Coordinates of C-alpha atoms and ligand atoms in Angstrom, one line a residue:
M1 CA 70.2 119.0 110.4
A2 CA 67.6 118.4 107.7
Q3 CA 68.0 115.0 106.1
Q4 CA 67.4 114.7 102.4
A5 CA 64.0 113.3 101.7
M6 CA 64.2 109.9 100.0
P7 CA 61.5 108.9 97.5
A8 CA 59.7 105.7 98.6
A9 CA 61.6 102.7 97.2
S10 CA 59.8 99.8 95.4
P11 CA 61.0 96.2 95.5
N12 CA 62.6 96.8 92.1
S13 CA 64.4 100.0 93.1
P14 CA 68.1 100.2 92.5
V15 CA 70.2 99.4 95.6
F16 CA 73.3 101.4 96.4
R17 CA 75.7 101.0 99.3
F18 CA 78.5 102.8 101.0
A19 CA 80.9 100.4 102.5
P20 CA 83.6 102.0 104.7
S21 CA 86.2 100.1 106.8
P22 CA 86.4 101.2 110.5
N23 CA 90.2 101.2 110.5
G24 CA 90.5 105.0 110.8
L25 CA 88.5 108.2 110.7
L26 CA 86.6 109.2 107.6
H27 CA 87.9 112.0 105.5
L28 CA 86.6 114.1 102.6
G29 CA 87.1 111.3 100.1
H30 CA 84.7 109.1 102.1
A31 CA 82.2 112.0 102.4
F32 CA 82.3 112.5 98.6
S33 CA 81.7 108.7 98.0
A34 CA 78.9 108.5 100.6
L35 CA 77.2 111.7 99.2
I36 CA 77.4 110.5 95.6
N37 CA 75.8 107.2 96.5
Q38 CA 73.0 109.2 98.3
N39 CA 72.6 111.5 95.3
M40 CA 72.4 108.6 92.8
A41 CA 70.0 106.7 95.1
S42 CA 67.7 109.7 95.5
A43 CA 67.8 110.5 91.7
T44 CA 66.8 107.0 90.8
G45 CA 64.3 106.3 93.6
G46 CA 66.8 103.8 94.9
R47 CA 67.7 102.5 98.4
L48 CA 71.0 103.3 100.2
L49 CA 72.6 100.7 102.5
L50 CA 75.6 101.2 104.8
R51 CA 77.9 98.3 105.3
I52 CA 80.7 98.2 107.8
E53 CA 83.7 96.3 106.3
D54 CA 85.4 95.2 109.4
I55 CA 87.0 91.8 108.5
D56 CA 90.4 93.0 109.6
L57 CA 90.0 92.4 113.3
T58 CA 93.4 93.8 114.2
R59 CA 92.9 97.2 112.6
C60 CA 89.1 97.8 112.8
T61 CA 87.8 99.2 116.1
D62 CA 84.4 99.9 117.7
E63 CA 85.5 103.5 118.2
F64 CA 86.2 104.0 114.5
E65 CA 82.8 102.4 113.7
Q66 CA 81.0 104.8 116.1
A67 CA 82.8 107.7 114.5
I68 CA 81.6 106.5 111.0
Y69 CA 78.0 106.7 112.2
R70 CA 78.5 110.1 113.8
D71 CA 80.3 111.6 110.8
L72 CA 77.9 110.3 108.2
Q73 CA 74.9 111.5 110.1
W74 CA 76.5 114.9 110.5
I75 CA 77.1 115.3 106.7
G76 CA 73.4 114.4 106.2
L77 CA 73.5 110.8 105.0
S78 CA 70.6 108.6 105.7
W79 CA 70.7 104.8 105.3
E80 CA 68.6 101.8 105.9
E81 CA 68.8 99.9 109.2
P82 CA 70.1 97.4 110.2
V83 CA 73.6 98.1 109.1
R84 CA 75.5 95.0 107.9
R85 CA 78.7 94.3 109.8
Q86 CA 81.0 91.9 107.9
S87 CA 82.6 90.6 111.1
Q88 CA 79.3 89.0 112.0
H89 CA 79.2 86.9 108.8
F90 CA 82.5 85.1 108.6
D91 CA 80.7 81.8 108.3
L92 CA 79.2 82.9 105.0
Y93 CA 82.5 83.9 103.5
R94 CA 84.0 80.6 104.6
Q95 CA 81.2 78.8 102.8
S96 CA 82.0 80.6 99.6
L97 CA 85.7 79.8 100.0
E98 CA 84.7 76.1 100.6
T99 CA 82.7 76.2 97.3
L100 CA 85.9 77.4 95.5
R101 CA 87.9 74.8 97.3
E102 CA 85.6 72.1 96.1
M103 CA 85.9 73.4 92.6
G104 CA 89.7 72.9 93.0
L105 CA 90.4 76.6 92.3
V106 CA 92.1 77.7 95.5
Y107 CA 95.3 76.4 97.2
P108 CA 96.8 76.8 100.7
A109 CA 99.5 79.5 100.6
F110 CA 102.2 79.1 103.3
L111 CA 104.8 81.8 102.4
T112 CA 105.0 84.6 105.0
R113 CA 105.2 88.3 103.9
G114 CA 108.9 88.2 104.6
E115 CA 109.4 85.1 102.5
V116 CA 107.6 86.6 99.6
K117 CA 109.8 89.7 99.9
A118 CA 113.0 87.7 100.0
H119 CA 111.9 85.6 97.0
V120 CA 111.2 88.8 95.0
A121 CA 114.4 90.5 96.1
E122 CA 116.4 87.4 95.1
H123 CA 114.8 87.4 91.7
E124 CA 115.3 91.1 91.2
A125 CA 118.9 90.9 92.3
S126 CA 119.5 89.0 89.0
G127 CA 118.3 92.1 87.1
A128 CA 114.9 90.9 86.1
A129 CA 111.8 92.8 87.3
W130 CA 109.2 90.9 89.3
P131 CA 105.6 91.3 88.1
R132 CA 103.4 93.6 90.2
D133 CA 99.7 93.9 90.6
P134 CA 97.7 97.1 89.7
D135 CA 98.3 98.4 93.3
G136 CA 102.1 97.9 92.9
S137 CA 102.4 94.8 95.2
P138 CA 104.5 91.9 93.9
L139 CA 102.5 89.0 92.5
Y140 CA 102.6 85.9 94.7
P141 CA 105.3 83.4 93.7
A142 CA 104.4 80.0 92.2
T143 CA 106.0 78.1 95.1
D144 CA 102.8 77.1 96.9
R145 CA 100.8 76.6 93.7
E146 CA 103.3 74.0 92.5
R147 CA 103.2 71.9 95.7
S148 CA 101.7 68.4 95.6
D149 CA 98.6 67.6 97.5
T150 CA 100.6 65.3 99.8
E151 CA 103.0 68.1 100.6
R152 CA 100.1 70.5 101.3
R153 CA 98.4 68.1 103.6
K154 CA 101.7 67.5 105.5
L155 CA 102.3 71.3 106.0
M156 CA 98.7 71.8 107.1
A157 CA 98.8 68.8 109.4
G158 CA 102.0 70.4 110.9
G159 CA 99.9 73.4 111.9
I160 CA 101.7 75.8 109.5
R161 CA 99.7 79.0 109.2
H162 CA 98.3 79.5 105.7
A163 CA 96.1 81.7 103.6
W164 CA 94.0 80.5 100.7
R165 CA 94.8 81.9 97.2
L166 CA 93.0 81.6 93.9
D167 CA 94.9 79.8 91.2
I168 CA 94.3 82.5 88.7
A169 CA 95.4 80.7 85.5
K170 CA 93.3 77.6 86.4
T171 CA 90.4 79.8 87.3
L172 CA 90.4 81.8 84.1
A173 CA 90.5 78.6 82.1
F174 CA 87.6 77.2 84.2
A175 CA 85.6 80.4 83.8
G176 CA 86.1 80.3 80.0
T177 CA 84.4 83.4 78.7
P178 CA 86.1 86.8 78.6
L179 CA 85.0 88.9 81.5
S180 CA 83.8 92.4 81.5
W181 CA 81.8 94.9 83.5
Q182 CA 79.4 97.8 82.9
E183 CA 81.0 101.1 83.9
T184 CA 79.1 104.4 84.2
G185 CA 81.7 106.4 86.0
T186 CA 83.5 107.6 82.9
G187 CA 80.7 109.5 81.2
A188 CA 78.6 107.4 78.8
P189 CA 78.0 103.8 80.0
E190 CA 80.7 101.5 78.6
V191 CA 81.7 97.9 78.8
I192 CA 85.1 97.4 80.2
A193 CA 87.2 94.3 79.5
A194 CA 88.3 92.8 82.8
D195 CA 91.8 91.5 83.3
P196 CA 91.9 89.5 86.6
S197 CA 95.2 87.9 85.7
A198 CA 96.9 91.3 86.5
W199 CA 96.3 90.4 90.2
G200 CA 98.0 87.0 90.1
D201 CA 96.9 84.5 92.6
V202 CA 94.9 86.8 94.8
V203 CA 94.3 86.0 98.5
L204 CA 90.8 85.0 99.4
S205 CA 91.3 84.3 103.1
R206 CA 94.2 85.3 105.2
S207 CA 96.0 83.4 107.9
D208 CA 95.0 86.2 110.4
A209 CA 91.5 86.9 108.9
P210 CA 88.9 84.4 107.7
S211 CA 88.1 86.3 104.6
S212 CA 89.5 88.9 102.2
Y213 CA 88.1 92.2 100.9
H214 CA 87.5 90.6 97.5
L215 CA 85.6 87.6 98.7
S216 CA 83.4 89.3 101.3
V217 CA 82.6 92.3 99.0
V218 CA 81.1 90.2 96.2
V219 CA 79.3 87.9 98.6
D220 CA 77.7 90.8 100.4
D221 CA 76.9 92.9 97.3
A222 CA 75.0 89.8 96.0
L223 CA 73.3 89.0 99.3
Q224 CA 72.2 92.6 99.9
G225 CA 70.8 92.9 96.3
V226 CA 73.2 95.7 95.5
T227 CA 72.5 96.7 91.9
H228 CA 74.9 99.7 91.7
V229 CA 78.4 99.7 93.1
V230 CA 79.5 103.3 93.4
R231 CA 83.0 103.7 94.8
G232 CA 86.3 105.4 94.3
R233 CA 88.5 105.1 91.2
D234 CA 91.2 103.4 93.4
L235 CA 89.0 100.2 93.3
Y236 CA 88.5 100.3 89.5
E237 CA 91.1 97.5 88.8
S238 CA 89.7 95.3 91.6
T239 CA 86.5 95.0 89.7
A240 CA 88.1 92.5 87.4
I241 CA 88.6 90.1 90.4
H242 CA 85.1 90.9 91.6
R243 CA 83.6 89.9 88.2
L244 CA 85.6 86.7 88.2
L245 CA 84.3 85.7 91.7
Q246 CA 80.7 86.6 90.7
V247 CA 81.0 84.3 87.7
L248 CA 82.5 81.4 89.7
L249 CA 80.0 81.7 92.6
G250 CA 77.0 82.3 90.3
L251 CA 76.3 85.8 91.7
P252 CA 74.5 88.6 89.8
E253 CA 76.4 91.4 88.1
P254 CA 75.9 94.9 89.4
V255 CA 76.6 98.1 87.4
Y256 CA 79.8 99.8 88.5
H257 CA 80.5 103.5 88.8
H258 CA 84.0 104.5 89.9
H259 CA 84.1 108.1 90.8
R260 CA 87.0 110.6 90.9
L261 CA 89.1 110.7 94.0
I262 CA 89.5 113.6 96.3
L263 CA 93.2 114.5 96.4
G264 CA 95.2 116.2 99.1
A265 CA 97.2 119.4 98.6
D266 CA 100.2 117.2 97.5
G267 CA 98.0 115.7 94.7
R268 CA 97.9 112.3 96.4
K269 CA 95.0 110.2 97.5
L270 CA 93.8 111.2 101.0
S271 CA 94.7 108.7 103.8
K272 CA 92.9 108.0 107.0
S273 CA 95.9 109.2 109.0
E274 CA 95.8 112.7 107.6
G275 CA 93.8 114.5 110.3
S276 CA 93.4 117.8 108.4
T277 CA 90.9 116.5 105.9
G278 CA 89.1 114.3 108.4
I279 CA 85.4 115.0 108.7
A280 CA 85.5 115.1 112.5
A281 CA 88.5 117.5 112.4
L282 CA 86.7 119.8 110.0
R283 CA 83.6 119.7 112.2
N284 CA 85.7 120.6 115.3
E285 CA 87.2 123.6 113.4
G286 CA 83.7 125.0 112.8
F287 CA 82.9 123.7 109.3
V288 CA 79.3 122.9 108.6
P289 CA 77.9 120.1 106.4
A290 CA 77.4 122.5 103.5
D291 CA 81.1 123.3 103.6
I292 CA 81.9 119.6 103.3
R293 CA 79.7 119.4 100.1
R294 CA 81.5 122.5 98.7
L295 CA 84.9 121.2 99.6
V296 CA 84.3 117.9 97.6
G297 CA 82.8 119.8 94.7
L298 CA 79.1 118.9 95.3
G299 CA 76.9 122.0 95.4
V300 CA 74.6 122.4 98.4
G301 CA 71.3 120.6 97.8
L302 CA 72.8 118.3 95.1
Ligands
LIG401 N1 85.7 98.9 102.3 C1 86.4 99.5 101.2 C2 87.1 100.7 101.6 O1 86.9 101.2 102.7 C3 85.4 99.9 100.1 C4 84.8 98.7 99.4 C5 84.0 99.0 98.2 O2 83.3 100.0 98.1 O3 83.9 98.1 97.3 O4 88.0 101.2 100.9

């Protein structure tokens, strides 16, 4: 398979990245995202990095990671080596969490998923809706945010499992300035007002994983010098949290480009468990890489 020739990149070249999680097989949506990144990198003389976002050690597997390399190579993607694997950098994400802890902006969160669910159900039983984040999940209740330091220390000393959450109201007051990001995915470049409070007290490190998507993504984008974050529209709203974390941690601001999603026959976002639109499944059925480009609406050679 002929690989697309990449123009030589200079030290000031734009840097793009494709950042899949190895918790399932890649589908047409991933192919589209990877190819758009490659197209934009090659059109701007930029570099393309591949990052494996495998912080969820229970759901990510080596087999899925190997399948990612196989599928991406097959569709004609080329990326720089070495590939960054997030599971090898937990210490770094812990350091950033520590910085936020020293700033007094995070708190230990002890409620289990079941306890949150019960809390929300009890509230909603009284007829009042509980606020939800842009993904539809209930916002984290105030219970843990309102605990005293003495109480927190006691619970932690008792070995109660806990996550760390950002105190969003306190953090926004601390950050001061209104937040925004530069978006190029909607046609003409525009400045989007960011509303991190819509996410409530987001989790930055889980009891079962030493980081969260939000924290590790901003740390790595900065560390890898990513200048252009090109990803699906499903992550558009998350950008508000990413901008907030970048401001708090003094990290540079990339340009964001949120592209359209590839939808299934039912009009819904593709999921990793839907075999029929999987890249490997299509390959096994006899499709060739040019078919994949056509299926996602990218002409051959684009
Ligand atoms: N790892 C994320 C995913 O697979 C993508 C992260 C990003 O592009 O910011 O959905």
